[in-house]
C-alpha cells in the first residue's frame, strides 16, 4: 500500500523536487465544529512547513486565530469564503474533513483529501491514489506520515504567541489570583455544547461533568498541591452563557478560599475569552499545568502551547460499548480522541458509578504525570528508578520489533508488569495501567487475542499469554500508543526527553 501510494504520487514528488509547490491552502470546512478535530488536521501545517511551503488556512472563523503569527501561515480565510477563486491560485490544496469526499474538486492542480480514516490524492479533479487507515486513535490516523505523498511527515501543531499577548495574560492572572510567584494550576470546567459546536445535533455519547464533580476535583488538588493556587479558567465563545455560568458556579463554591480564584468574575469574561487569550494564560510562567474535562480547549490546546495537562475521559460503560459496536454512531471513547502528545495525560473515569472519591484521585494522577515530565523518578518509583527505566526500554523496543517468537512476547508483557510493580503509589500505577477501555474495544471489534493480552499487561489475567506474536504486539501498541503507559515508557526510556519544569509539585 505504501509503495503503491508513493509511486502514484510521483507527479507531486516531481513538483516538490523542482520547487514548483510553493503555496498551499489547508481547508477544514464541515458542518460540525469540534476543536479537537481541527487540531487533528492542523498537523498538516507542520508537514507543509517542513517542506518549505507557505500555507493559507480556511476554517471556522472562531478557529482562525489559532494560526495567527505562525511563521509558515500567510493568509487566513473564514469558511464561508471558500470558493473556486480561492483554491485555484494555490499549487496544492489540502481538504481536511470528517468523512471521505463526496466528489473531487476540479480546480486545484494538486489536491490532497484527508479525513478521519484515510487520505487520497487527485490532480485537476482526477483521483490518483487513496489509502485507508485502521488506526483507532484519530490524532494518529489523521497525521500525515509514511511519505505517501512525498511530503515530509507531520509533527504536532504548535501555536505562536507574541510578547504583547503574554503580558496581557500575565496582568489578567495577577488581577484574578493576585501577585507573587506561587505556582498555579488551571481548572477548566467547560464542556462542548450546542453553542460551542454550532450544532444542535447531540454528541454520540455525552461526557459532561457537573459542578459537584469539579468541586471534588478541586478538593483533591488543594490537598495534593499545597503550594499551588488554582485558577478556574477556560476559553469562552461570546454568548456562551452555559460555560460562563459553569465557571462561576465552581469558583463561587470556593468563594473566600485563599488559594482558589476564577476568571469568570472578570468583567471582560462575558465578552468571551478567545482561544489565543486562553492559550496566553496557560503559557504564563506561573502556570504549571491544566486539568479539565475532555474538551479541545483542555488537552489539545495545552499541547499546542507546550503545557502539561490531564484530561478527564469517560470510561467504557454500556452506552460506550454500544457506540463502539455501531461505527455509524461516531465512535467516541477516550483513547480514540486522546492526544498522543507526551504532555497530555488522561484519567479514565468510571462514568455511571462515579463518586467524589474518583474525582479526588484525578489530582494524584496529575501529580504523578508532572513528576514524570520533570524526571523526578524517585517520587514515582522510590529506589527502583533504574529498574523501571530498563523495563521501559525493553517494552518500547519490543513494541515495534519483528517477530522474535514466544520469548519476545513474554519479555514484552514482563517488562510491562515490572513497570506496574515499580510505582511507590498504587494509584499512579492504576492511572498508567488501566487499559479496560482498550480491551473492551478490541473484544467488540473481534480482536480477542489482543484484548486478552491487554488484560495480562494490566494484571487482570494470569498467567500471561504463552505467545504474543509481532502482529498482536503491533495491534496492542496501536491501542495503547497514546496511553499514559506509553507516554511514561517513552519518557523513562529517554530521560533527556523529559523537559524540566520550573516548580516542584
PDB file of C-alpha atoms in Angstrom, residues 281-449:
ATOM      1  CA  UNK A 281      -2.859  32.419  30.183  1.00  0.00           C
ATOM      2  CA  UNK A 282      -1.570  28.854  30.002  1.00  0.00           C
ATOM      3  CA  UNK A 283       1.966  29.825  28.976  1.00  0.00           C
ATOM      4  CA  UNK A 284       2.396  32.278  31.853  1.00  0.00           C
ATOM      5  CA  UNK A 285       5.438  31.241  33.858  1.00  0.00           C
ATOM      6  CA  UNK A 286       3.371  30.667  36.995  1.00  0.00           C
ATOM      7  CA  UNK A 287       1.057  28.107  35.364  1.00  0.00           C
ATOM      8  CA  UNK A 288       2.304  24.548  35.844  1.00  0.00           C
ATOM      9  CA  UNK A 289      -0.492  22.707  34.066  1.00  0.00           C
ATOM     10  CA  UNK A 290      -4.217  22.282  33.470  1.00  0.00           C
ATOM     11  CA  UNK A 291      -6.871  19.750  34.462  1.00  0.00           C
ATOM     12  CA  UNK A 292     -10.313  19.509  32.888  1.00  0.00           C
ATOM     13  CA  UNK A 293     -12.994  17.518  31.151  1.00  0.00           C
ATOM     14  CA  UNK A 294     -12.444  16.045  27.703  1.00  0.00           C
ATOM     15  CA  UNK A 295     -12.551  19.280  25.705  1.00  0.00           C
ATOM     16  CA  UNK A 296     -10.499  20.667  22.861  1.00  0.00           C
ATOM     17  CA  UNK A 297      -9.622  23.688  24.964  1.00  0.00           C
ATOM     18  CA  UNK A 298      -8.131  21.389  27.586  1.00  0.00           C
ATOM     19  CA  UNK A 299      -5.656  18.740  26.433  1.00  0.00           C
ATOM     20  CA  UNK A 300      -5.381  19.733  22.762  1.00  0.00           C
ATOM     21  CA  UNK A 301      -4.870  23.458  23.264  1.00  0.00           C
ATOM     22  CA  UNK A 302      -2.442  22.824  26.124  1.00  0.00           C
ATOM     23  CA  UNK A 303      -0.357  20.501  23.944  1.00  0.00           C
ATOM     24  CA  UNK A 304      -0.264  23.137  21.187  1.00  0.00           C
ATOM     25  CA  UNK A 305       1.395  25.620  23.566  1.00  0.00           C
ATOM     26  CA  UNK A 306       3.598  23.109  25.411  1.00  0.00           C
ATOM     27  CA  UNK A 307       1.756  22.975  28.754  1.00  0.00           C
ATOM     28  CA  UNK A 308       1.184  19.743  30.748  1.00  0.00           C
ATOM     29  CA  UNK A 309      -2.458  18.733  31.065  1.00  0.00           C
ATOM     30  CA  UNK A 310      -4.683  15.958  32.299  1.00  0.00           C
ATOM     31  CA  UNK A 311      -7.980  15.234  30.586  1.00  0.00           C
ATOM     32  CA  UNK A 312     -10.828  13.506  32.421  1.00  0.00           C
ATOM     33  CA  UNK A 313     -12.278  10.960  29.981  1.00  0.00           C
ATOM     34  CA  UNK A 314     -15.497   8.963  30.098  1.00  0.00           C
ATOM     35  CA  UNK A 315     -14.701   5.302  30.689  1.00  0.00           C
ATOM     36  CA  UNK A 316     -16.378   2.374  28.980  1.00  0.00           C
ATOM     37  CA  UNK A 317     -19.917   1.516  30.028  1.00  0.00           C
ATOM     38  CA  UNK A 318     -22.969   0.080  28.341  1.00  0.00           C
ATOM     39  CA  UNK A 319     -23.564   3.219  26.262  1.00  0.00           C
ATOM     40  CA  UNK A 320     -19.947   3.490  25.163  1.00  0.00           C
ATOM     41  CA  UNK A 321     -19.774  -0.189  24.220  1.00  0.00           C
ATOM     42  CA  UNK A 322     -22.937   0.194  22.165  1.00  0.00           C
ATOM     43  CA  UNK A 323     -21.276   3.114  20.417  1.00  0.00           C
ATOM     44  CA  UNK A 324     -18.223   1.035  19.523  1.00  0.00           C
ATOM     45  CA  UNK A 325     -20.413  -1.777  18.197  1.00  0.00           C
ATOM     46  CA  UNK A 326     -22.068   0.618  15.714  1.00  0.00           C
ATOM     47  CA  UNK A 327     -19.498   2.511  13.576  1.00  0.00           C
ATOM     48  CA  UNK A 328     -22.257   4.797  12.276  1.00  0.00           C
ATOM     49  CA  UNK A 329     -22.656   6.372  15.737  1.00  0.00           C
ATOM     50  CA  UNK A 330     -19.445   8.392  15.684  1.00  0.00           C
ATOM     51  CA  UNK A 331     -17.071   6.104  17.588  1.00  0.00           C
ATOM     52  CA  UNK A 332     -16.407   8.098  20.740  1.00  0.00           C
ATOM     53  CA  UNK A 333     -14.142   6.874  23.513  1.00  0.00           C
ATOM     54  CA  UNK A 334     -11.260   8.254  25.499  1.00  0.00           C
ATOM     55  CA  UNK A 335      -8.486   6.546  23.543  1.00  0.00           C
ATOM     56  CA  UNK A 336      -9.975   7.479  20.148  1.00  0.00           C
ATOM     57  CA  UNK A 337      -9.611  11.241  20.687  1.00  0.00           C
ATOM     58  CA  UNK A 338      -6.697  11.127  23.116  1.00  0.00           C
ATOM     59  CA  UNK A 339      -3.915  13.491  22.174  1.00  0.00           C
ATOM     60  CA  UNK A 340      -0.684  11.463  21.736  1.00  0.00           C
ATOM     61  CA  UNK A 341       1.482  14.408  22.824  1.00  0.00           C
ATOM     62  CA  UNK A 342       3.596  13.360  25.849  1.00  0.00           C
ATOM     63  CA  UNK A 343       2.405  16.409  27.807  1.00  0.00           C
ATOM     64  CA  UNK A 344      -1.251  15.296  27.600  1.00  0.00           C
ATOM     65  CA  UNK A 345      -2.165  12.644  30.171  1.00  0.00           C
ATOM     66  CA  UNK A 346      -5.654  11.193  30.709  1.00  0.00           C
ATOM     67  CA  UNK A 347      -7.759   9.931  33.592  1.00  0.00           C
ATOM     68  CA  UNK A 348     -10.407   7.359  32.620  1.00  0.00           C
ATOM     69  CA  UNK A 349     -13.416   7.960  34.846  1.00  0.00           C
ATOM     70  CA  UNK A 350     -15.998   5.220  35.534  1.00  0.00           C
ATOM     71  CA  UNK A 351     -18.942   7.274  34.335  1.00  0.00           C
ATOM     72  CA  UNK A 352     -22.197   5.763  35.558  1.00  0.00           C
ATOM     73  CA  UNK A 353     -20.814   4.931  39.002  1.00  0.00           C
ATOM     74  CA  UNK A 354     -18.509   7.900  39.508  1.00  0.00           C
ATOM     75  CA  UNK A 355     -18.124   9.223  43.043  1.00  0.00           C
ATOM     76  CA  UNK A 356     -16.368  12.220  44.627  1.00  0.00           C
ATOM     77  CA  UNK A 357     -13.549   9.831  45.518  1.00  0.00           C
ATOM     78  CA  UNK A 358     -12.996   9.049  41.828  1.00  0.00           C
ATOM     79  CA  UNK A 359     -12.673  12.762  41.085  1.00  0.00           C
ATOM     80  CA  UNK A 360     -10.318  13.235  44.026  1.00  0.00           C
ATOM     81  CA  UNK A 361      -7.991  10.619  42.505  1.00  0.00           C
ATOM     82  CA  UNK A 362      -7.535  12.782  39.413  1.00  0.00           C
ATOM     83  CA  UNK A 363      -5.178  15.102  41.275  1.00  0.00           C
ATOM     84  CA  UNK A 364      -2.925  12.220  42.329  1.00  0.00           C
ATOM     85  CA  UNK A 365      -2.742  11.078  38.732  1.00  0.00           C
ATOM     86  CA  UNK A 366      -1.818  14.575  37.620  1.00  0.00           C
ATOM     87  CA  UNK A 367       0.817  14.858  40.327  1.00  0.00           C
ATOM     88  CA  UNK A 368       2.452  11.678  39.030  1.00  0.00           C
ATOM     89  CA  UNK A 369       2.260  12.997  35.459  1.00  0.00           C
ATOM     90  CA  UNK A 370       4.181  16.122  36.469  1.00  0.00           C
ATOM     91  CA  UNK A 371       6.751  14.047  38.371  1.00  0.00           C
ATOM     92  CA  UNK A 372       7.429  12.036  35.219  1.00  0.00           C
ATOM     93  CA  UNK A 373       7.726  15.114  32.989  1.00  0.00           C
ATOM     94  CA  UNK A 374      10.233  16.612  35.412  1.00  0.00           C
ATOM     95  CA  UNK A 375      12.250  13.408  35.627  1.00  0.00           C
ATOM     96  CA  UNK A 376      11.542  13.125  39.364  1.00  0.00           C
ATOM     97  CA  UNK A 377      11.816   9.355  39.261  1.00  0.00           C
ATOM     98  CA  UNK A 378      12.382   8.867  42.978  1.00  0.00           C
ATOM     99  CA  UNK A 379       8.960  10.402  43.651  1.00  0.00           C
ATOM    100  CA  UNK A 380       7.346   7.830  41.355  1.00  0.00           C
ATOM    101  CA  UNK A 381       9.461   4.738  41.982  1.00  0.00           C
ATOM    102  CA  UNK A 382      11.446   5.266  45.161  1.00  0.00           C
ATOM    103  CA  UNK A 383      14.747   3.394  44.731  1.00  0.00           C
ATOM    104  CA  UNK A 384      13.598   1.396  41.689  1.00  0.00           C
ATOM    105  CA  UNK A 385      14.130   4.121  39.096  1.00  0.00           C
ATOM    106  CA  UNK A 386      16.958   2.344  37.238  1.00  0.00           C
ATOM    107  CA  UNK A 387      14.985  -0.915  37.064  1.00  0.00           C
ATOM    108  CA  UNK A 388      11.936   0.946  35.795  1.00  0.00           C
ATOM    109  CA  UNK A 389      13.911   2.722  33.076  1.00  0.00           C
ATOM    110  CA  UNK A 390      15.326  -0.564  31.794  1.00  0.00           C
ATOM    111  CA  UNK A 391      11.852  -2.120  31.755  1.00  0.00           C
ATOM    112  CA  UNK A 392      10.600   0.855  29.752  1.00  0.00           C
ATOM    113  CA  UNK A 393      13.413   0.449  27.239  1.00  0.00           C
ATOM    114  CA  UNK A 394      12.571  -3.240  26.705  1.00  0.00           C
ATOM    115  CA  UNK A 395       8.857  -2.517  26.480  1.00  0.00           C
ATOM    116  CA  UNK A 396       9.344   0.107  23.757  1.00  0.00           C
ATOM    117  CA  UNK A 397      11.985  -1.858  21.863  1.00  0.00           C
ATOM    118  CA  UNK A 398       9.741  -4.904  21.577  1.00  0.00           C
ATOM    119  CA  UNK A 399       6.629  -2.875  20.719  1.00  0.00           C
ATOM    120  CA  UNK A 400       7.689  -2.344  17.114  1.00  0.00           C
ATOM    121  CA  UNK A 401      10.168  -5.178  16.570  1.00  0.00           C
ATOM    122  CA  UNK A 402       9.930  -8.072  14.183  1.00  0.00           C
ATOM    123  CA  UNK A 403       8.503 -11.405  15.267  1.00  0.00           C
ATOM    124  CA  UNK A 404      11.018 -12.874  17.665  1.00  0.00           C
ATOM    125  CA  UNK A 405       8.636 -15.589  18.808  1.00  0.00           C
ATOM    126  CA  UNK A 406       7.492 -16.600  22.272  1.00  0.00           C
ATOM    127  CA  UNK A 407      10.487 -15.152  24.094  1.00  0.00           C
ATOM    128  CA  UNK A 408       9.903 -11.631  22.801  1.00  0.00           C
ATOM    129  CA  UNK A 409       6.211 -11.827  23.588  1.00  0.00           C
ATOM    130  CA  UNK A 410       6.817 -12.928  27.149  1.00  0.00           C
ATOM    131  CA  UNK A 411       9.570 -10.317  27.618  1.00  0.00           C
ATOM    132  CA  UNK A 412       7.221  -7.566  26.408  1.00  0.00           C
ATOM    133  CA  UNK A 413       4.488  -8.491  28.886  1.00  0.00           C
ATOM    134  CA  UNK A 414       7.038  -8.998  31.667  1.00  0.00           C
ATOM    135  CA  UNK A 415       8.536  -5.536  31.086  1.00  0.00           C
ATOM    136  CA  UNK A 416       5.075  -4.005  31.404  1.00  0.00           C
ATOM    137  CA  UNK A 417       4.433  -5.869  34.652  1.00  0.00           C
ATOM    138  CA  UNK A 418       7.784  -4.711  36.004  1.00  0.00           C
ATOM    139  CA  UNK A 419       6.757  -1.120  35.382  1.00  0.00           C
ATOM    140  CA  UNK A 420       3.394  -1.694  37.042  1.00  0.00           C
ATOM    141  CA  UNK A 421       5.043  -3.124  40.165  1.00  0.00           C
ATOM    142  CA  UNK A 422       7.595  -0.297  40.411  1.00  0.00           C
ATOM    143  CA  UNK A 423       5.322   2.568  41.441  1.00  0.00           C
ATOM    144  CA  UNK A 424       5.580   3.759  45.011  1.00  0.00           C
ATOM    145  CA  UNK A 425       1.937   4.917  44.831  1.00  0.00           C
ATOM    146  CA  UNK A 426      -0.517   2.249  43.584  1.00  0.00           C
ATOM    147  CA  UNK A 427      -2.857   4.940  42.260  1.00  0.00           C
ATOM    148  CA  UNK A 428      -0.134   6.065  39.858  1.00  0.00           C
ATOM    149  CA  UNK A 429       0.202   2.513  38.586  1.00  0.00           C
ATOM    150  CA  UNK A 430      -3.559   2.316  38.069  1.00  0.00           C
ATOM    151  CA  UNK A 431      -3.533   5.580  36.100  1.00  0.00           C
ATOM    152  CA  UNK A 432      -0.990   4.107  33.676  1.00  0.00           C
ATOM    153  CA  UNK A 433      -2.241   0.536  33.510  1.00  0.00           C
ATOM    154  CA  UNK A 434      -5.991   0.999  33.378  1.00  0.00           C
ATOM    155  CA  UNK A 435      -6.456  -0.371  29.857  1.00  0.00           C
ATOM    156  CA  UNK A 436     -10.012  -1.654  30.259  1.00  0.00           C
ATOM    157  CA  UNK A 437     -11.413   0.658  27.589  1.00  0.00           C
ATOM    158  CA  UNK A 438      -8.876  -0.541  25.052  1.00  0.00           C
ATOM    159  CA  UNK A 439      -9.508  -4.195  25.933  1.00  0.00           C
ATOM    160  CA  UNK A 440     -13.287  -3.771  25.659  1.00  0.00           C
ATOM    161  CA  UNK A 441     -12.916  -2.115  22.268  1.00  0.00           C
ATOM    162  CA  UNK A 442     -10.715  -4.932  20.975  1.00  0.00           C
ATOM    163  CA  UNK A 443     -13.226  -7.548  22.107  1.00  0.00           C
ATOM    164  CA  UNK A 444     -16.128  -5.729  20.482  1.00  0.00           C
ATOM    165  CA  UNK A 445     -14.217  -5.418  17.211  1.00  0.00           C
ATOM    166  CA  UNK A 446     -13.179  -9.082  17.293  1.00  0.00           C
ATOM    167  CA  UNK A 447      -9.501  -8.846  18.296  1.00  0.00           C
ATOM    168  CA  UNK A 448      -9.942 -11.208  21.231  1.00  0.00           C
ATOM    169  CA  UNK A 449      -6.319 -12.368  21.438  1.00  0.00           C
TER     170      UNK A 449
END
